[in-house]
Amino acid sequence: MFKTHTLNVPIELVHLVHDNKLHEALGIYLLLKASCDGHLFLSVEQRSCIMAALGLKDVRTFKKHLDKLIQLNWVGYNKNSRTYYIRSFKTLRVQSGFHKYLSAVFHVSKDAANITEFIQGVLLCFEIKRRMRGRNSKVAKIAGSSALKKGRALHELKANGDISVYIGLSLEKLGELWGVSKSQADRIKKRVSKLKYIKTKAKYNIIHTSSKPDFSLFKNLPSNRIYDVKRRKRNGWVYYEFRERSYDEIISLMEFVNQKSIVRRLNIANEECL
């Protein structure tokens, strides 16, 4: 049924949807958009297909979100012809004043069934990209842009504390990002990781090194944290690292596209209209 299999969703639209709890409404908008060339007569079959893709069971829920889309003017409706007009992303950009270049790639076959996790994944991956860009700018400022391609230079900057060792967010920061508690943030992180929107790597802080695995060292440490002992061997010498679990490294696996040319053209058009 769907004519288009991927859509480039403006990053600010994703933020707006999350802030206003419009997750399912966005899913319907995207699938309506993927179903036509801008307008359609919504048949029962098409509606059922969209509902199935999003996992919606109740027609009343579908109609509620569709009415919200019409109210937002993301979708227009002609009562006489019973035709729906699906506004373009360009129209939504102008309508809402979106100016950021980045858009997230929405895959109909995968992301429709996981629309909430898609939105949460986009927010997280965008934040990871933002932090990575900030760190790269700092590297270029301290050691020159060529240092970004030199492993030794990056290692020295990390060792000196000039840049972060890795990019990640604590559960507290994830909770702030998604507007949820730390326990909810942990569950969301696991879901978006399972869907391969992100990849995580466990990280630890070494709190002690010893030649023996003496677990009694943990007795005087806070009990609400995770600890372990890692056996190491270097130059024939066996030793043990006593470690405290830190927040995970997070690697973005989602696709983004830069739509600078589109945004710039829209800005020029807006100035001419004024």
Coordinates of C-alpha atoms in Angstrom, one line a residue:
M1 CA 0.0 0.0 0.0
F2 CA 2.7 2.4 0.9
K3 CA 4.2 4.3 -2.1
T4 CA 7.2 5.6 -0.1
H5 CA 9.3 3.4 2.2
T6 CA 11.5 6.1 3.8
L7 CA 10.8 9.7 5.0
N8 CA 13.2 12.4 6.2
V9 CA 11.6 13.7 9.4
P10 CA 12.9 17.2 10.6
I11 CA 14.6 16.9 14.0
E12 CA 12.6 19.8 15.4
L13 CA 9.3 18.0 14.4
V14 CA 10.4 15.0 16.5
H15 CA 11.1 17.3 19.5
L16 CA 7.7 19.0 19.1
V17 CA 6.0 15.6 19.0
H18 CA 7.7 14.4 22.1
D19 CA 7.1 17.6 24.1
N20 CA 3.4 17.5 23.2
K21 CA 2.9 13.7 23.5
L22 CA 1.9 13.4 19.8
H23 CA 3.7 10.1 19.2
E24 CA 0.8 8.2 17.6
A25 CA -0.4 11.3 15.7
L26 CA 3.0 11.6 14.1
G27 CA 2.8 7.9 13.2
I28 CA -0.5 8.4 11.4
Y29 CA 0.8 11.5 9.7
L30 CA 3.9 9.7 8.4
L31 CA 2.0 6.7 7.1
L32 CA -0.6 9.0 5.4
K33 CA 2.3 10.8 3.8
A34 CA 3.9 7.5 2.8
S35 CA 0.6 6.4 1.3
C36 CA 0.0 9.1 -1.3
D37 CA 1.5 12.0 -3.3
G38 CA 0.0 14.7 -1.1
H39 CA -3.7 13.9 -1.0
L40 CA -6.0 10.9 -0.8
F41 CA -9.5 9.6 -0.2
L42 CA -8.9 7.5 2.9
S43 CA -10.6 4.1 2.3
V44 CA -11.4 1.7 5.0
E45 CA -8.7 -0.6 3.7
Q46 CA -6.0 2.1 3.8
R47 CA -7.1 3.1 7.4
S48 CA -6.9 -0.6 8.5
C49 CA -3.4 -0.9 6.9
I50 CA -2.2 2.2 8.8
M51 CA -3.7 1.1 12.0
A52 CA -2.2 -2.4 11.7
A53 CA 1.3 -0.9 10.9
L54 CA 1.1 1.3 14.1
G55 CA -0.5 -1.4 16.3
L56 CA -3.7 0.6 16.8
K57 CA -6.8 -1.5 17.7
D58 CA -9.6 1.1 18.1
V59 CA -10.9 3.1 15.2
R60 CA -11.9 5.8 17.7
T61 CA -8.2 6.2 18.7
F62 CA -7.3 6.6 15.0
K63 CA -10.0 9.2 14.4
K64 CA -8.9 11.1 17.6
H65 CA -5.4 11.5 16.4
L66 CA -6.5 12.3 12.8
D67 CA -8.7 15.1 14.2
K68 CA -5.6 16.4 16.1
L69 CA -3.6 16.4 12.8
I70 CA -6.3 18.4 11.1
Q71 CA -6.4 20.8 14.1
L72 CA -2.6 21.2 13.9
N73 CA -2.9 21.8 10.1
W74 CA -0.6 18.9 9.4
V75 CA -3.5 17.5 7.4
G76 CA -6.2 19.3 5.6
Y77 CA -9.7 17.9 4.9
N78 CA -12.3 18.8 2.2
K79 CA -15.7 17.7 3.5
N80 CA -17.3 17.9 0.1
S81 CA -14.8 15.7 -1.7
R82 CA -13.9 13.8 1.5
T83 CA -10.2 14.3 0.5
Y84 CA -7.4 14.5 2.9
Y85 CA -4.4 16.8 2.1
I86 CA -1.2 15.8 3.7
R87 CA 1.0 18.8 4.4
S88 CA 4.6 18.6 3.2
F89 CA 7.6 18.7 5.6
K90 CA 8.4 22.1 4.0
T91 CA 5.0 23.4 4.9
L92 CA 5.5 22.2 8.5
R93 CA 9.0 23.8 8.6
V94 CA 7.6 27.2 7.6
Q95 CA 4.5 26.8 9.8
S96 CA 6.5 26.0 12.9
G97 CA 9.6 28.0 12.2
F98 CA 11.9 24.9 12.0
H99 CA 15.4 26.0 11.0
K100 CA 17.7 23.0 11.9
Y101 CA 19.2 21.2 8.9
L102 CA 19.1 17.7 10.3
S103 CA 16.4 15.2 9.6
A104 CA 16.0 11.6 10.9
V105 CA 15.3 8.8 8.4
F106 CA 12.0 7.0 9.1
H107 CA 11.8 3.5 7.7
V108 CA 8.1 2.6 7.3
S109 CA 8.6 -1.2 7.6
K110 CA 10.6 -1.0 10.9
D111 CA 9.8 2.3 12.6
A112 CA 6.0 2.5 12.2
A113 CA 5.5 -0.4 14.6
N114 CA 7.9 1.2 17.1
I115 CA 6.9 4.9 16.7
T116 CA 7.5 5.8 20.3
E117 CA 10.9 4.1 20.4
F118 CA 11.7 5.8 17.1
I119 CA 11.1 9.2 18.6
Q120 CA 13.0 8.4 21.8
G121 CA 15.9 7.0 19.7
V122 CA 16.0 10.1 17.5
L123 CA 16.1 12.4 20.6
L124 CA 19.0 10.3 22.1
C125 CA 21.0 9.9 18.9
F126 CA 20.7 13.6 18.1
E127 CA 22.0 14.4 21.6
I128 CA 24.9 12.0 21.1
K129 CA 25.7 13.6 17.7
R130 CA 25.5 17.1 19.3
R131 CA 28.0 16.1 22.0
M132 CA 30.3 14.4 19.5
R133 CA 30.3 17.5 17.4
G134 CA 31.1 19.6 20.5
R135 CA 34.0 17.3 21.4
N136 CA 35.3 17.3 17.9
S137 CA 35.2 21.1 17.9
K138 CA 37.2 21.2 21.1
V139 CA 39.8 18.7 19.7
A140 CA 40.2 20.9 16.6
K141 CA 40.6 24.0 18.7
I142 CA 43.2 22.5 21.0
A143 CA 45.2 20.3 18.5
G144 CA 44.0 21.2 15.0
S145 CA 41.5 19.4 12.8
S146 CA 44.0 16.8 11.7
A147 CA 44.1 15.5 15.3
L148 CA 40.6 14.1 14.7
K149 CA 42.2 11.4 12.5
K150 CA 45.1 10.6 14.8
G151 CA 44.5 8.0 17.4
R152 CA 47.6 9.0 19.4
A153 CA 46.6 12.7 19.6
L154 CA 43.1 11.8 20.7
H155 CA 44.5 9.4 23.3
E156 CA 46.7 12.1 24.8
L157 CA 43.8 14.6 24.9
K158 CA 41.7 12.0 26.8
A159 CA 44.6 11.2 29.2
N160 CA 45.1 14.9 30.0
G161 CA 41.4 15.3 30.6
D162 CA 41.1 17.8 27.8
I163 CA 38.2 15.9 26.2
S164 CA 35.8 13.2 27.5
V165 CA 37.0 9.6 27.2
Y166 CA 33.8 8.6 25.5
I167 CA 30.3 9.9 24.7
G168 CA 27.4 8.7 26.9
L169 CA 24.6 9.9 29.2
S170 CA 23.9 8.8 32.8
L171 CA 20.4 7.6 33.6
E172 CA 19.7 10.9 35.2
K173 CA 20.5 12.8 32.0
L174 CA 18.5 10.3 30.0
G175 CA 15.6 10.8 32.3
E176 CA 15.9 14.6 31.7
L177 CA 16.1 14.0 27.9
W178 CA 12.9 11.9 27.8
G179 CA 11.1 13.5 30.7
V180 CA 10.9 10.2 32.7
S181 CA 12.4 8.7 35.9
K182 CA 15.8 7.0 36.0
S183 CA 14.2 3.6 36.1
Q184 CA 12.0 4.3 33.1
A185 CA 15.0 5.8 31.3
D186 CA 16.9 2.5 31.9
R187 CA 14.0 0.5 30.4
I188 CA 13.7 2.9 27.4
K189 CA 17.5 2.7 26.8
K190 CA 17.3 -1.1 26.7
R191 CA 14.3 -1.0 24.2
V192 CA 16.0 1.4 21.8
S193 CA 19.2 -0.7 22.0
K194 CA 17.2 -3.9 21.3
L195 CA 15.7 -2.2 18.2
K196 CA 19.3 -1.3 17.1
Y197 CA 18.7 2.5 17.3
I198 CA 21.8 2.7 19.5
K199 CA 24.7 0.5 20.6
T200 CA 25.9 0.6 24.2
K201 CA 29.2 -0.3 25.7
A202 CA 29.6 -0.9 29.4
K203 CA 32.2 1.4 31.1
Y204 CA 33.9 1.2 34.4
N205 CA 36.0 3.4 36.7
I206 CA 39.0 1.6 38.2
I207 CA 39.0 2.3 42.0
H208 CA 41.8 0.0 43.0
T209 CA 44.4 -2.4 41.6
S210 CA 45.8 -5.4 43.6
S211 CA 47.7 -8.6 43.1
K212 CA 44.9 -10.5 44.9
P213 CA 41.1 -10.6 44.3
D214 CA 40.2 -9.2 47.8
F215 CA 36.4 -8.6 47.7
S216 CA 36.4 -7.2 51.2
L217 CA 37.4 -3.9 49.6
F218 CA 33.8 -3.4 48.5
K219 CA 32.4 -3.5 52.1
N220 CA 33.0 0.2 52.8
L221 CA 31.7 1.4 49.4
P222 CA 28.2 2.7 48.7
S223 CA 25.8 -0.3 48.2
N224 CA 23.6 1.3 45.6
R225 CA 26.3 1.0 42.9
I226 CA 27.6 -1.9 40.8
Y227 CA 31.1 -3.2 41.3
D228 CA 33.2 -6.0 39.9
V229 CA 36.7 -7.4 39.7
K230 CA 38.5 -7.9 36.4
R231 CA 41.5 -10.2 36.1
R232 CA 44.3 -8.8 34.0
K233 CA 47.6 -10.0 32.8
R234 CA 50.5 -7.8 31.5
N235 CA 54.1 -8.9 30.8
G236 CA 53.5 -12.1 32.7
W237 CA 52.1 -10.3 35.8
V238 CA 48.6 -11.1 36.9
Y239 CA 46.7 -8.4 38.7
Y240 CA 43.1 -7.5 39.5
E241 CA 41.2 -4.3 38.8
F242 CA 38.4 -3.4 41.3
R243 CA 35.9 -1.4 39.2
E244 CA 32.8 0.7 39.7
R245 CA 30.2 0.6 36.9
S246 CA 29.9 4.0 35.2
Y247 CA 27.3 5.2 32.7
D248 CA 27.4 3.4 29.3
E249 CA 29.0 4.7 26.1
I250 CA 26.2 5.2 23.6
I251 CA 26.8 5.0 19.9
S252 CA 24.2 6.3 17.5
L253 CA 23.0 3.7 14.8
M254 CA 20.2 5.9 13.4
E255 CA 20.3 7.5 10.0
F256 CA 20.2 11.3 9.6
V257 CA 20.4 13.5 6.5
N258 CA 21.5 17.1 6.2
Q259 CA 18.8 19.2 4.4
K260 CA 20.7 22.5 4.5
S261 CA 19.7 23.4 0.9
I262 CA 16.0 22.9 1.6
V263 CA 16.1 25.0 4.8
R264 CA 18.1 27.8 3.1
R265 CA 15.6 27.9 0.2
L266 CA 12.7 28.2 2.6
N267 CA 14.5 31.0 4.5
I268 CA 15.0 32.9 1.3
A269 CA 11.4 32.4 0.3
N270 CA 10.2 33.6 3.7
E271 CA 12.2 36.8 3.4
E272 CA 10.8 37.5 0.0
C273 CA 7.3 37.0 1.3
L274 CA 7.9 39.6 4.0

